[in-house]
Short mmCIF file of C-alpha atoms in Angstrom, two decimals:
data_model
loop_
_atom_site.label_atom_id
_atom_site.label_comp_id
_atom_site.label_asym_id
_atom_site.label_seq_id
_atom_site.Cartn_x
_atom_site.Cartn_y
_atom_site.Cartn_z
CA UNK A 1 -18.57 5.24 -5.92
CA UNK A 2 -16.86 3.60 -8.93
CA UNK A 3 -14.02 1.14 -8.51
CA UNK A 4 -10.88 1.67 -10.58
CA UNK A 5 -9.60 -1.84 -9.79
CA UNK A 6 -11.80 -4.88 -9.20
CA UNK A 7 -10.79 -8.51 -8.85
CA UNK A 8 -12.94 -11.57 -8.35
CA UNK A 9 -11.49 -14.93 -7.28
CA UNK A 10 -8.08 -13.95 -8.70
CA UNK A 11 -5.47 -16.69 -8.54
CA UNK A 12 -1.93 -17.19 -9.75
CA UNK A 13 -0.06 -20.45 -9.30
CA UNK A 14 3.56 -21.30 -9.95
CA UNK A 15 3.65 -25.08 -10.18
CA UNK A 16 1.92 -26.38 -7.06
CA UNK A 17 2.35 -23.11 -5.17
CA UNK A 18 -0.44 -20.52 -5.07
CA UNK A 19 1.21 -17.10 -4.94
CA UNK A 20 -2.21 -15.43 -4.98
CA UNK A 21 -5.35 -17.31 -4.00
CA UNK A 22 -9.01 -16.31 -4.47
CA UNK A 23 -8.31 -12.57 -4.26
CA UNK A 24 -11.42 -10.39 -4.36
CA UNK A 25 -10.53 -6.72 -4.16
CA UNK A 26 -12.14 -3.34 -4.87
CA UNK A 27 -10.17 -0.08 -5.12
CA UNK A 28 -12.44 2.99 -5.03
CA UNK A 29 -11.89 5.78 -7.53
CA UNK A 30 -10.03 8.73 -6.04
CA UNK A 31 -8.53 6.72 -3.18
CA UNK A 32 -4.93 6.20 -2.12
CA UNK A 33 -5.08 2.47 -1.49
CA UNK A 34 -2.27 0.82 0.49
CA UNK A 35 -1.81 -2.84 -0.43
CA UNK A 36 0.21 -4.17 2.48
CA UNK A 37 1.82 -7.45 3.37
CA UNK A 38 5.14 -9.04 4.36
CA UNK A 39 7.71 -10.06 1.75
CA UNK A 40 6.41 -12.97 -0.29
CA UNK A 41 2.76 -12.26 0.55
CA UNK A 42 1.72 -11.96 -3.11
CA UNK A 43 1.73 -8.18 -3.57
CA UNK A 44 3.97 -8.01 -6.65
CA UNK A 45 2.34 -11.04 -8.27
CA UNK A 46 -1.05 -9.34 -7.86
CA UNK A 47 0.22 -6.12 -9.43
CA UNK A 48 1.78 -7.98 -12.35
CA UNK A 49 -1.61 -9.57 -13.05
CA UNK A 50 -3.32 -6.18 -12.81
CA UNK A 51 -0.79 -4.71 -15.26
CA UNK A 52 -1.13 -7.61 -17.74
CA UNK A 53 2.45 -8.73 -17.13
CA UNK A 54 1.28 -12.08 -15.73
CA UNK A 55 -1.86 -13.95 -16.77
CA UNK A 56 -4.12 -15.15 -13.95
CA UNK A 57 -4.41 -18.89 -13.39
CA UNK A 58 -8.06 -18.32 -12.48
CA UNK A 59 -10.45 -15.50 -11.69
CA UNK A 60 -10.70 -12.08 -13.28
CA UNK A 61 -9.25 -8.61 -12.74
CA UNK A 62 -10.60 -5.39 -14.19
CA UNK A 63 -8.60 -2.18 -14.36
CA UNK A 64 -10.38 1.01 -15.46
CA UNK A 65 -13.30 -1.25 -16.38
CA UNK A 66 -11.22 -3.39 -18.77
CA UNK A 67 -10.22 -7.01 -18.23
CA UNK A 68 -6.55 -6.97 -17.24
CA UNK A 69 -5.65 -9.47 -19.96
CA UNK A 70 -7.00 -7.00 -22.55
CA UNK A 71 -5.11 -3.93 -21.34
CA UNK A 72 -3.36 -2.22 -24.23
CA UNK A 73 -1.87 1.11 -25.34
CA UNK A 74 -5.15 3.02 -24.94
CA UNK A 75 -5.49 1.98 -21.30
CA UNK A 76 -1.82 2.44 -20.49
CA UNK A 77 -2.01 6.12 -21.49
CA UNK A 78 -4.21 6.42 -18.38
CA UNK A 79 -2.08 4.26 -16.06
CA UNK A 80 1.22 5.16 -14.40
CA UNK A 81 3.35 2.28 -13.14
CA UNK A 82 6.50 2.49 -11.02
CA UNK A 83 8.21 -0.65 -9.70
CA UNK A 84 11.30 -1.20 -7.57
CA UNK A 85 12.65 -3.45 -10.37
CA UNK A 86 11.69 -1.14 -13.20
CA UNK A 87 13.89 -1.31 -16.29
CA UNK A 88 14.79 2.12 -17.67
CA UNK A 89 16.74 3.21 -20.78
CA UNK A 90 19.85 4.11 -18.83
CA UNK A 91 21.70 5.42 -21.86
CA UNK A 92 19.20 8.31 -22.02
CA UNK A 93 19.50 11.60 -20.18
CA UNK A 94 16.55 12.81 -18.10
CA UNK A 95 15.67 15.25 -20.89
CA UNK A 96 15.77 12.46 -23.49
CA UNK A 97 13.54 10.28 -21.30
CA UNK A 98 10.98 13.08 -21.14
CA UNK A 99 11.20 13.68 -24.90
CA UNK A 100 10.82 9.94 -25.51
CA UNK A 101 7.75 9.58 -23.28
CA UNK A 102 5.91 12.79 -24.18
CA UNK A 103 4.59 11.76 -27.65
CA UNK A 104 3.11 8.54 -26.26
CA UNK A 105 0.66 10.32 -23.99
CA UNK A 106 -2.00 12.68 -25.38
CA UNK A 107 -2.57 14.18 -21.94
CA UNK A 108 1.09 14.99 -21.25
CA UNK A 109 1.15 18.20 -19.17
CA UNK A 110 4.37 20.11 -19.86
CA UNK A 111 3.76 22.64 -17.09
CA UNK A 112 3.17 19.86 -14.56
CA UNK A 113 6.29 18.06 -15.80
CA UNK A 114 8.36 21.21 -15.31
CA UNK A 115 6.92 21.63 -11.82
CA UNK A 116 7.89 18.06 -10.90
CA UNK A 117 11.37 18.50 -12.41
CA UNK A 118 11.94 21.44 -10.11
CA UNK A 119 10.41 19.70 -7.08
CA UNK A 120 12.51 16.55 -7.61
CA UNK A 121 15.65 18.53 -8.51
CA UNK A 122 16.33 16.25 -11.48
CA UNK A 123 19.29 17.22 -13.73
CA UNK A 124 18.11 17.24 -17.35
CA UNK A 125 21.59 16.68 -18.80
CA UNK A 126 22.55 13.64 -16.68
CA UNK A 127 22.26 10.10 -18.05
CA UNK A 128 20.03 7.79 -16.05
CA UNK A 129 22.88 5.31 -15.55
CA UNK A 130 24.84 7.96 -13.64
CA UNK A 131 21.98 8.76 -11.25
CA UNK A 132 21.57 7.35 -7.76
CA UNK A 133 18.79 4.84 -7.16
CA UNK A 134 16.70 7.56 -5.52
CA UNK A 135 17.08 9.91 -8.48
CA UNK A 136 16.20 7.11 -10.91
CA UNK A 137 13.03 6.39 -8.96
CA UNK A 138 12.13 10.08 -9.06
CA UNK A 139 12.71 10.10 -12.82
CA UNK A 140 10.45 7.05 -13.16
CA UNK A 141 7.79 8.73 -11.04
CA UNK A 142 7.97 11.95 -13.05
CA UNK A 143 7.58 10.06 -16.33
CA UNK A 144 4.51 8.32 -14.84
CA UNK A 145 2.90 11.46 -13.41
CA UNK A 146 3.40 14.06 -16.14
CA UNK A 147 0.53 12.75 -18.28
CA UNK A 148 -1.87 12.85 -15.31
CA UNK A 149 -2.88 9.17 -15.25
CA UNK A 150 -6.24 8.17 -13.84
CA UNK A 151 -4.47 5.38 -11.96
CA UNK A 152 -0.95 5.34 -10.50
CA UNK A 153 0.37 1.90 -9.47
CA UNK A 154 3.45 1.81 -7.22
CA UNK A 155 5.15 -1.49 -6.39
CA UNK A 156 7.54 -1.18 -3.42
CA UNK A 157 8.67 2.31 -4.48
CA UNK A 158 10.56 3.13 -1.26
CA UNK A 159 13.02 0.21 -1.24
CA UNK A 160 16.57 1.47 -0.86
CA UNK A 161 15.65 5.16 -0.74
CA UNK A 162 16.99 7.47 1.95
CA UNK A 163 14.66 9.52 4.16
CA UNK A 164 14.88 12.73 2.11
CA UNK A 165 14.17 11.00 -1.20
CA UNK A 166 11.28 9.10 0.38
CA UNK A 167 9.80 12.39 1.56
CA UNK A 168 10.17 13.96 -1.89
CA UNK A 169 8.63 10.88 -3.47
CA UNK A 170 5.64 11.04 -1.12
CA UNK A 171 5.17 14.74 -1.77
CA UNK A 172 5.10 13.98 -5.49
CA UNK A 173 2.37 11.39 -4.99
CA UNK A 174 0.38 13.78 -2.80
CA UNK A 175 0.81 16.42 -5.49
CA UNK A 176 -0.81 13.99 -7.89
CA UNK A 177 -3.73 13.22 -5.60
CA UNK A 178 -4.40 16.89 -4.92
CA UNK A 179 -4.44 17.77 -8.63
CA UNK A 180 -7.55 15.76 -9.45
CA UNK A 181 -9.65 12.67 -8.86
CA UNK A 182 -6.82 10.22 -9.50
CA UNK A 183 -6.36 6.87 -7.82
CA UNK A 184 -3.12 5.58 -6.30
CA UNK A 185 -2.57 1.86 -5.63
CA UNK A 186 0.60 1.42 -3.61
CA UNK A 187 2.12 -1.90 -2.57
CA UNK A 188 4.67 -1.72 0.21
CA UNK A 189 5.98 -3.22 3.42
CA UNK A 190 7.22 0.21 4.55
CA UNK A 191 4.20 0.93 6.71
CA UNK A 192 5.46 4.17 8.25
CA UNK A 193 5.75 5.80 4.83
CA UNK A 194 2.43 4.46 3.54
CA UNK A 195 0.58 5.69 6.62
CA UNK A 196 1.17 9.27 5.46
CA UNK A 197 -0.65 8.55 2.22
CA UNK A 198 -3.32 5.91 2.57
CA UNK A 199 -7.04 6.42 3.04
CA UNK A 200 -7.83 2.76 2.20
CA UNK A 201 -5.96 -0.34 3.36
CA UNK A 202 -5.85 -3.92 2.12
CA UNK A 203 -3.67 -6.52 3.83
CA UNK A 204 -2.56 -9.69 2.04
CA UNK A 205 -0.81 -12.62 3.68
CA UNK A 206 0.06 -15.98 2.17
CA UNK A 207 -1.58 -14.94 -1.09
CA UNK A 208 -4.95 -14.31 0.58
CA UNK A 209 -6.63 -10.99 1.28
CA UNK A 210 -7.06 -10.80 5.05
CA UNK A 211 -8.57 -7.34 5.44
CA UNK A 212 -9.83 -4.43 3.32
CA UNK A 213 -11.38 -1.23 4.66
CA UNK A 214 -10.93 2.51 4.97
CA UNK A 215 -7.97 3.65 7.07
CA UNK A 216 -10.33 5.67 9.28
CA UNK A 217 -12.52 2.65 10.01
CA UNK A 218 -9.48 0.43 10.62
CA UNK A 219 -7.89 2.78 13.13
CA UNK A 220 -11.24 3.41 14.82
CA UNK A 221 -11.76 -0.25 15.66
CA UNK A 222 -8.24 -1.13 16.85
CA UNK A 223 -6.97 -0.17 20.30
CA UNK A 224 -4.05 -1.23 22.46
CA UNK A 225 -5.73 -2.19 25.72
CA UNK A 226 -4.10 -2.59 29.11
CA UNK A 227 -5.27 -3.13 32.67
CA UNK A 228 -3.99 -4.07 36.09
CA UNK A 229 -5.32 -7.36 37.49
CA UNK A 230 -5.08 -9.29 40.73
CA UNK A 231 -2.10 -11.42 41.68
CA UNK A 232 -3.91 -14.69 41.00
CA UNK A 233 -5.38 -13.58 37.65
CA UNK A 234 -4.60 -15.67 34.59
CA UNK A 235 -5.52 -15.44 30.93
CA UNK A 236 -8.38 -17.81 30.11
CA UNK A 237 -7.64 -20.76 27.82
CA UNK A 238 -9.92 -19.15 25.24
CA UNK A 239 -9.54 -15.35 25.39
CA UNK A 240 -12.14 -13.16 23.66
CA UNK A 241 -11.91 -13.59 19.86
CA UNK A 242 -11.50 -9.86 19.31
CA UNK A 243 -8.30 -9.78 21.39
CA UNK A 244 -5.08 -10.20 19.43
CA UNK A 245 -1.90 -11.33 21.17
CA UNK A 246 -3.11 -11.10 24.79
CA UNK A 247 -0.32 -11.47 27.32
CA UNK A 248 0.33 -11.14 31.01
CA UNK A 249 3.29 -9.25 32.43
CA UNK A 250 3.20 -9.40 36.20
CA UNK A 251 -0.04 -7.72 37.29
CA UNK A 252 -0.60 -6.20 33.84
CA UNK A 253 -2.66 -7.64 31.00
CA UNK A 254 -2.06 -6.30 27.50
CA UNK A 255 -3.82 -7.06 24.21
CA UNK A 256 -4.94 -5.53 20.94
CA UNK A 257 -8.71 -5.06 20.76
CA UNK A 258 -9.79 -5.42 17.13
CA UNK A 259 -13.45 -4.48 17.65
CA UNK A 260 -13.19 -1.53 19.98
CA UNK A 261 -16.29 0.09 21.42
CA UNK A 262 -15.68 2.13 24.59
CA UNK A 263 -18.32 0.73 26.93
CA UNK A 264 -18.55 -2.76 25.44
CA UNK A 265 -14.77 -3.24 25.38
CA UNK A 266 -14.40 -2.23 29.03
CA UNK A 267 -17.27 -4.52 29.96
CA UNK A 268 -15.54 -7.36 28.11
CA UNK A 269 -12.34 -6.80 30.09
CA UNK A 270 -14.29 -6.87 33.36
CA UNK A 271 -16.08 -10.06 32.32
CA UNK A 272 -12.67 -11.76 32.02
CA UNK A 273 -10.98 -9.94 34.92
CA UNK A 274 -13.65 -8.79 37.41
CA UNK A 275 -11.06 -7.01 39.57
CA UNK A 276 -9.45 -5.13 36.64
CA UNK A 277 -8.35 -1.56 37.35
CA UNK A 278 -6.50 1.22 35.55
CA UNK A 279 -8.07 0.17 32.26
CA UNK A 280 -6.71 2.06 29.25
CA UNK A 281 -7.36 1.86 25.51
CA UNK A 282 -4.94 3.74 23.28
CA UNK A 283 -5.14 4.46 19.52
CA UNK A 284 -2.70 2.55 17.32
CA UNK A 285 -0.65 3.51 14.29
CA UNK A 286 -1.21 1.66 11.03
CA UNK A 287 2.20 0.04 11.52
CA UNK A 288 1.26 -1.32 14.96
CA UNK A 289 -2.06 -2.61 13.64
CA UNK A 290 -0.29 -4.34 10.76
CA UNK A 291 2.25 -5.96 13.09
CA UNK A 292 -0.48 -7.23 15.43
CA UNK A 293 -2.36 -8.73 12.49
CA UNK A 294 0.80 -10.20 10.93
CA UNK A 295 1.63 -12.01 14.18
CA UNK A 296 -1.91 -13.38 14.32
CA UNK A 297 -1.75 -14.57 10.70
CA UNK A 298 1.52 -16.35 11.44
CA UNK A 299 0.11 -18.09 14.52
CA UNK A 300 -2.97 -19.20 12.59
CA UNK A 301 -1.09 -20.34 9.46
#
């Protein structure tokens, strides 16, 4: 499988602060890759380096096989980019925006553009400055999808959008992914929305990549475990390394198992609590996995 985005030892410093440190990342072609992390984790700085807006302090990034610092008009006809802080020509109407963008992209698909216009319910005669934030974001997405880019990069696209607009936005992205072998790289801290899209997940914290794997593999190895223990039972000073956030609540022990295997995980519980009963291991949402990891990163910082 080819990688649409690859970074090796990528770093960006602002003075003495490393916003991104030693980032090595691979985004498979055809994936919807969720790049997750709390505010200030380094997500936007990473994307700006990928899009040749910021130059790396060290390391290298390749996008569509081209060094990010060499990206130019030819490459950007194959890349769609939508950011929460995107500047748009607000004096234009939606129709004028489309007419302005169309000649720049040889692969502009008028029929697909018309389909998205109808799906997003965008008014052609309205100026962008008179549109709500949600409608502006939909206009930005349309102008980035209509030429069928090989890569769509979304930087915090859901910020400030209501539930209906978020749903329409997601359906537009899914429309893109179903139309061909296109890749979506989406940075967000809105985990609930991203979970509907992602088949690959990368988590960044403090400028460092902490995890990168397929969503299926990630959710297969994480479980919320719980058991009932004896009255005198206590957590050991050094709990199993695969347990995240273990805690006792009365006669109940709870933890997140990050390397779940049915028989081995139950045996591990019994090795710590020989009298354990009512053992359960429940699947976790991507949001719950992210929160468990984020708490662990904070404790280990």
